[in-house]
Amino acid sequence: MMKRIIVVAAMLLLLAALFGCGNSARVAAPPEQNVSVAETIDGVVFLDGSMSMQGFVNFPAVTEYVDAIKNIEQALTLGWKNENLAYYRFGDKLQHIDDEDRLRFAGYGFYGDLQTRLDVMVNDSDKEKLNFIVSDFLQTDQDFQKLVIAVKKNYFANGKGAALIGVKGRFKGAVYDIGLAKEQFYYYSGDDKGRFRPFYILVLGEQREVERFCRYYDQALAKDIDRKVICLTDDLGGGKLEAEAVDYSKLDGIKTYAAVDDILAAGSAVPQYTLKSRPGSVYLCYDLTQGSPMVDDVQIKTALELWQEQQQGFKKMMAVTAAKAEADVRSDGFAVRIDFRPEVLPESGVYRFGLFLKPDMDSYKTMQAGLLDDWTMEDSFEISSGGVFQIDTTLELKKFIRNLSEVAYVSLHPHYKERYVYFRY
C-alpha cells in the first residue's frame, strides 16, 4: 500500500513539473532594449563670439548665460565616467580657447565679431565627438536653410542625432540684424524674467549620446532658469502597455478575449491572451512615461512572430491578415485595439505581436516647433526711417525647427518604443 502511494505521489510530482513549472516560462520574453554607454565622452563647445551675444554678459554678476555654458561640462560629468571637453570661439575666425582662458566667455570683451556662420561650424565639426554650438540663432531664412542642409548631410544622413536646447537669460545690449533692412535696437530686460531673451545650444552627435546629454543637462541646470529641450533622434520614449478596462455594455456584437498570465514567466507585465476559434478583439492602453513627447496623430505598424520550440526563439511570419491594430491618441498616451482572426493563422502555437507606433510627419513637426510656442518675442522698436517696427524675432527659428524636424523624420524615422502582445492559439 505504501509503495502504491509513493508511486502515485511521484507521478503527481512529474506532472507538476511538466505542466505547472512549464507554464511559468515557456517562451522568450520581449527583447531587452538596453543602451550601452561608453565610459568616456569627447566633446567640443563652440561659442559664438559675435557682437549680438554681448548683451547676455553685460552685467556685474554671473548671468543665466554663464550658468548655462558651465552646465554643459556639469552634464557631461554627471552622464559619463570621464569627459574630455575642448572650447572654441567662432565668428570672423575660429579660435581655440586654452583652459586658463576659458572663463573669458563670461566677459563683455569676448564678443566683438561681425560674422556668425553656423552652417560652417556644423560642416567643420568633428563627427566622432559630441558637439555644442552656442549662439542666439538670430539668422536669416537663407542662413537657416544652409544650417538644415549642413545638419542633414553631416549628421542625420549618417544616423546621428541633434538637439536644440533653448535657455532664457537677462539681456542688456543691442539686438542686431532684424528684418530685411537688418535693423538693430537696444534692449534691456532688467530682472524681469518675462523679458529675458533666448539663446540656444545646438547639440550634434551619436543619438544615444545626444539623448543622454539632454537628460543630464536639464537635470543639472538650476530649476529657476527657463529652458526648452527639443530632441531630434529616433527615440520618442515609451511606457507601459497593459490591458484596458472595457465597458462591455458598449461592445454590443464585439467579442473579446480574456487575459491570461501563463505564457511568460510569472509576474510578467506583458499582455497575454488565449485565442478562441472565433474572431475577437483586445483593448489595450499604452501609457507614456512622464517626459515623453505627445503628438496629435500616430501611425501603427505591426509584426507577427511564431515561437519555434526546437530553436527556442521566435520566427517572423510572412504577411498574415490574422490581426490588425489601430491606435487613438489620448491625454496620457494611446488607446490600442487589436482585432484577431485566428482562423487565418497557419498553425497552432504561441505568437508574439509587435506594435510599432510613430507619429505622422505633420504631427511630429508641429509637436517639435510647438515647444517654443510660449517663447514668442514680439519686439517693438523705432526704426531710423521713422515709425515703429514690430516683429517676432523667434519666427524664423520656429520655421527652422519645423524644417529640421522634417529632415529628422525622413532620415531617422522617430517612433515610440516597440511593445508586444503574446497570445496562444
PDB file of N, CA, C and O in Angstrom, residues 122-155:
ATOM      1  N   VAL A 122      28.981  73.564 -38.369  1.00  0.00           N
ATOM      2  CA  VAL A 122      28.474  72.185 -38.460  1.00  0.00           C
ATOM      3  C   VAL A 122      29.319  71.374 -39.440  1.00  0.00           C
ATOM      4  O   VAL A 122      29.707  70.236 -39.156  1.00  0.00           O
ATOM      5  N   ASN A 123      29.622  71.966 -40.590  1.00  0.00           N
ATOM      6  CA  ASN A 123      30.423  71.262 -41.597  1.00  0.00           C
ATOM      7  C   ASN A 123      31.822  70.934 -41.092  1.00  0.00           C
ATOM      8  O   ASN A 123      32.388  69.891 -41.422  1.00  0.00           O
ATOM      9  N   ASP A 124      32.397  71.826 -40.291  1.00  0.00           N
ATOM     10  CA  ASP A 124      33.772  71.648 -39.825  1.00  0.00           C
ATOM     11  C   ASP A 124      33.861  70.881 -38.504  1.00  0.00           C
ATOM     12  O   ASP A 124      34.963  70.604 -38.032  1.00  0.00           O
ATOM     13  N   SER A 125      32.741  70.550 -37.895  1.00  0.00           N
ATOM     14  CA  SER A 125      32.769  69.866 -36.604  1.00  0.00           C
ATOM     15  C   SER A 125      33.259  68.433 -36.747  1.00  0.00           C
ATOM     16  O   SER A 125      33.170  67.821 -37.812  1.00  0.00           O
ATOM     17  N   ASP A 126      33.795  67.891 -35.660  1.00  0.00           N
ATOM     18  CA  ASP A 126      34.284  66.508 -35.618  1.00  0.00           C
ATOM     19  C   ASP A 126      33.085  65.588 -35.395  1.00  0.00           C
ATOM     20  O   ASP A 126      32.495  65.572 -34.310  1.00  0.00           O
ATOM     21  N   LYS A 127      32.742  64.815 -36.404  1.00  0.00           N
ATOM     22  CA  LYS A 127      31.525  63.996 -36.356  1.00  0.00           C
ATOM     23  C   LYS A 127      31.624  62.842 -35.358  1.00  0.00           C
ATOM     24  O   LYS A 127      30.626  62.221 -35.027  1.00  0.00           O
ATOM     25  N   GLU A 128      32.827  62.543 -34.873  1.00  0.00           N
ATOM     26  CA  GLU A 128      33.004  61.458 -33.914  1.00  0.00           C
ATOM     27  C   GLU A 128      32.885  61.950 -32.480  1.00  0.00           C
ATOM     28  O   GLU A 128      33.012  61.161 -31.545  1.00  0.00           O
ATOM     29  N   LYS A 129      32.649  63.241 -32.294  1.00  0.00           N
ATOM     30  CA  LYS A 129      32.540  63.802 -30.954  1.00  0.00           C
ATOM     31  C   LYS A 129      31.149  64.390 -30.747  1.00  0.00           C
ATOM     32  O   LYS A 129      30.367  64.531 -31.689  1.00  0.00           O
ATOM     33  N   LEU A 130      30.861  64.734 -29.500  1.00  0.00           N
ATOM     34  CA  LEU A 130      29.604  65.397 -29.172  1.00  0.00           C
ATOM     35  C   LEU A 130      29.857  66.900 -29.242  1.00  0.00           C
ATOM     36  O   LEU A 130      30.704  67.439 -28.513  1.00  0.00           O
ATOM     37  N   ASN A 131      29.146  67.583 -30.133  1.00  0.00           N
ATOM     38  CA  ASN A 131      29.416  68.991 -30.413  1.00  0.00           C
ATOM     39  C   ASN A 131      28.304  69.880 -29.873  1.00  0.00           C
ATOM     40  O   ASN A 131      27.123  69.526 -29.925  1.00  0.00           O
ATOM     41  N   PHE A 132      28.715  71.068 -29.386  1.00  0.00           N
ATOM     42  CA  PHE A 132      27.779  72.046 -28.826  1.00  0.00           C
ATOM     43  C   PHE A 132      28.056  73.402 -29.468  1.00  0.00           C
ATOM     44  O   PHE A 132      29.135  73.968 -29.281  1.00  0.00           O
ATOM     45  N   ILE A 133      27.091  73.920 -30.214  1.00  0.00           N
ATOM     46  CA  ILE A 133      27.240  75.215 -30.873  1.00  0.00           C
ATOM     47  C   ILE A 133      26.297  76.192 -30.189  1.00  0.00           C
ATOM     48  O   ILE A 133      25.075  76.027 -30.215  1.00  0.00           O
ATOM     49  N   VAL A 134      26.869  77.216 -29.536  1.00  0.00           N
ATOM     50  CA  VAL A 134      26.115  78.151 -28.715  1.00  0.00           C
ATOM     51  C   VAL A 134      25.982  79.484 -29.450  1.00  0.00           C
ATOM     52  O   VAL A 134      26.984  80.079 -29.859  1.00  0.00           O
ATOM     53  N   SER A 135      24.746  79.955 -29.620  1.00  0.00           N
ATOM     54  CA  SER A 135      24.502  81.206 -30.335  1.00  0.00           C
ATOM     55  C   SER A 135      23.098  81.700 -30.010  1.00  0.00           C
ATOM     56  O   SER A 135      22.278  80.958 -29.450  1.00  0.00           O
ATOM     57  N   ASP A 136      22.803  82.957 -30.373  1.00  0.00           N
ATOM     58  CA  ASP A 136      21.440  83.458 -30.206  1.00  0.00           C
ATOM     59  C   ASP A 136      20.540  83.048 -31.375  1.00  0.00           C
ATOM     60  O   ASP A 136      19.328  83.264 -31.346  1.00  0.00           O
ATOM     61  N   PHE A 137      21.116  82.468 -32.422  1.00  0.00           N
ATOM     62  CA  PHE A 137      20.374  81.939 -33.572  1.00  0.00           C
ATOM     63  C   PHE A 137      19.491  83.007 -34.230  1.00  0.00           C
ATOM     64  O   PHE A 137      18.427  82.701 -34.762  1.00  0.00           O
ATOM     65  N   LEU A 138      19.936  84.245 -34.218  1.00  0.00           N
ATOM     66  CA  LEU A 138      19.260  85.288 -34.987  1.00  0.00           C
ATOM     67  C   LEU A 138      19.820  85.251 -36.401  1.00  0.00           C
ATOM     68  O   LEU A 138      20.775  85.937 -36.742  1.00  0.00           O
ATOM     69  N   GLN A 139      19.199  84.410 -37.228  1.00  0.00           N
ATOM     70  CA  GLN A 139      19.672  84.144 -38.580  1.00  0.00           C
ATOM     71  C   GLN A 139      18.580  84.487 -39.597  1.00  0.00           C
ATOM     72  O   GLN A 139      17.392  84.536 -39.266  1.00  0.00           O
ATOM     73  N   THR A 140      18.996  84.690 -40.824  1.00  0.00           N
ATOM     74  CA  THR A 140      18.028  84.895 -41.898  1.00  0.00           C
ATOM     75  C   THR A 140      17.481  83.541 -42.342  1.00  0.00           C
ATOM     76  O   THR A 140      18.022  82.477 -42.005  1.00  0.00           O
ATOM     77  N   ASP A 141      16.407  83.582 -43.106  1.00  0.00           N
ATOM     78  CA  ASP A 141      15.829  82.349 -43.622  1.00  0.00           C
ATOM     79  C   ASP A 141      16.849  81.592 -44.478  1.00  0.00           C
ATOM     80  O   ASP A 141      16.936  80.359 -44.414  1.00  0.00           O
ATOM     81  N   GLN A 142      17.625  82.305 -45.250  1.00  0.00           N
ATOM     82  CA  GLN A 142      18.649  81.670 -46.083  1.00  0.00           C
ATOM     83  C   GLN A 142      19.726  81.008 -45.227  1.00  0.00           C
ATOM     84  O   GLN A 142      20.178  79.892 -45.521  1.00  0.00           O
ATOM     85  N   ASP A 143      20.121  81.668 -44.142  1.00  0.00           N
ATOM     86  CA  ASP A 143      21.106  81.087 -43.225  1.00  0.00           C
ATOM     87  C   ASP A 143      20.577  79.794 -42.612  1.00  0.00           C
ATOM     88  O   ASP A 143      21.305  78.802 -42.486  1.00  0.00           O
ATOM     89  N   PHE A 144      19.315  79.808 -42.232  1.00  0.00           N
ATOM     90  CA  PHE A 144      18.720  78.620 -41.622  1.00  0.00           C
ATOM     91  C   PHE A 144      18.624  77.479 -42.636  1.00  0.00           C
ATOM     92  O   PHE A 144      18.785  76.302 -42.277  1.00  0.00           O
ATOM     93  N   GLN A 145      18.333  77.789 -43.878  1.00  0.00           N
ATOM     94  CA  GLN A 145      18.290  76.749 -44.903  1.00  0.00           C
ATOM     95  C   GLN A 145      19.652  76.073 -45.048  1.00  0.00           C
ATOM     96  O   GLN A 145      19.746  74.844 -45.164  1.00  0.00           O
ATOM     97  N   LYS A 146      20.716  76.869 -45.030  1.00  0.00           N
ATOM     98  CA  LYS A 146      22.067  76.314 -45.100  1.00  0.00           C
ATOM     99  C   LYS A 146      22.358  75.445 -43.883  1.00  0.00           C
ATOM    100  O   LYS A 146      23.009  74.401 -43.991  1.00  0.00           O
ATOM    101  N   LEU A 147      21.875  75.871 -42.719  1.00  0.00           N
ATOM    102  CA  LEU A 147      22.096  75.108 -41.494  1.00  0.00           C
ATOM    103  C   LEU A 147      21.381  73.762 -41.529  1.00  0.00           C
ATOM    104  O   LEU A 147      21.930  72.736 -41.107  1.00  0.00           O
ATOM    105  N   VAL A 148      20.141  73.748 -42.021  1.00  0.00           N
ATOM    106  CA  VAL A 148      19.397  72.491 -42.139  1.00  0.00           C
ATOM    107  C   VAL A 148      20.141  71.515 -43.055  1.00  0.00           C
ATOM    108  O   VAL A 148      20.287  70.323 -42.742  1.00  0.00           O
ATOM    109  N   ILE A 149      20.622  72.013 -44.179  1.00  0.00           N
ATOM    110  CA  ILE A 149      21.357  71.169 -45.126  1.00  0.00           C
ATOM    111  C   ILE A 149      22.619  70.609 -44.478  1.00  0.00           C
ATOM    112  O   ILE A 149      22.956  69.433 -44.649  1.00  0.00           O
ATOM    113  N   ALA A 150      23.324  71.448 -43.711  1.00  0.00           N
ATOM    114  CA  ALA A 150      24.562  71.013 -43.069  1.00  0.00           C
ATOM    115  C   ALA A 150      24.304  69.925 -42.028  1.00  0.00           C
ATOM    116  O   ALA A 150      25.038  68.932 -41.956  1.00  0.00           O
ATOM    117  N   VAL A 151      23.255  70.093 -41.213  1.00  0.00           N
ATOM    118  CA  VAL A 151      22.930  69.085 -40.195  1.00  0.00           C
ATOM    119  C   VAL A 151      22.504  67.778 -40.856  1.00  0.00           C
ATOM    120  O   VAL A 151      22.901  66.687 -40.438  1.00  0.00           O
ATOM    121  N   LYS A 152      21.703  67.885 -41.910  1.00  0.00           N
ATOM    122  CA  LYS A 152      21.262  66.684 -42.622  1.00  0.00           C
ATOM    123  C   LYS A 152      22.448  65.922 -43.205  1.00  0.00           C
ATOM    124  O   LYS A 152      22.578  64.699 -43.015  1.00  0.00           O
ATOM    125  N   LYS A 153      23.307  66.619 -43.911  1.00  0.00           N
ATOM    126  CA  LYS A 153      24.426  65.980 -44.611  1.00  0.00           C
ATOM    127  C   LYS A 153      25.431  65.355 -43.645  1.00  0.00           C
ATOM    128  O   LYS A 153      25.911  64.233 -43.868  1.00  0.00           O
ATOM    129  N   ASN A 154      25.746  66.058 -42.574  1.00  0.00           N
ATOM    130  CA  ASN A 154      26.809  65.621 -41.673  1.00  0.00           C
ATOM    131  C   ASN A 154      26.340  64.714 -40.545  1.00  0.00           C
ATOM    132  O   ASN A 154      27.136  63.940 -40.014  1.00  0.00           O
ATOM    133  N   TYR A 155      25.058  64.786 -40.196  1.00  0.00           N
ATOM    134  CA  TYR A 155      24.594  64.036 -39.027  1.00  0.00           C
ATOM    135  C   TYR A 155      23.407  63.123 -39.334  1.00  0.00           C
ATOM    136  O   TYR A 155      23.513  61.901 -39.228  1.00  0.00           O
TER     137      TYR A 155
END
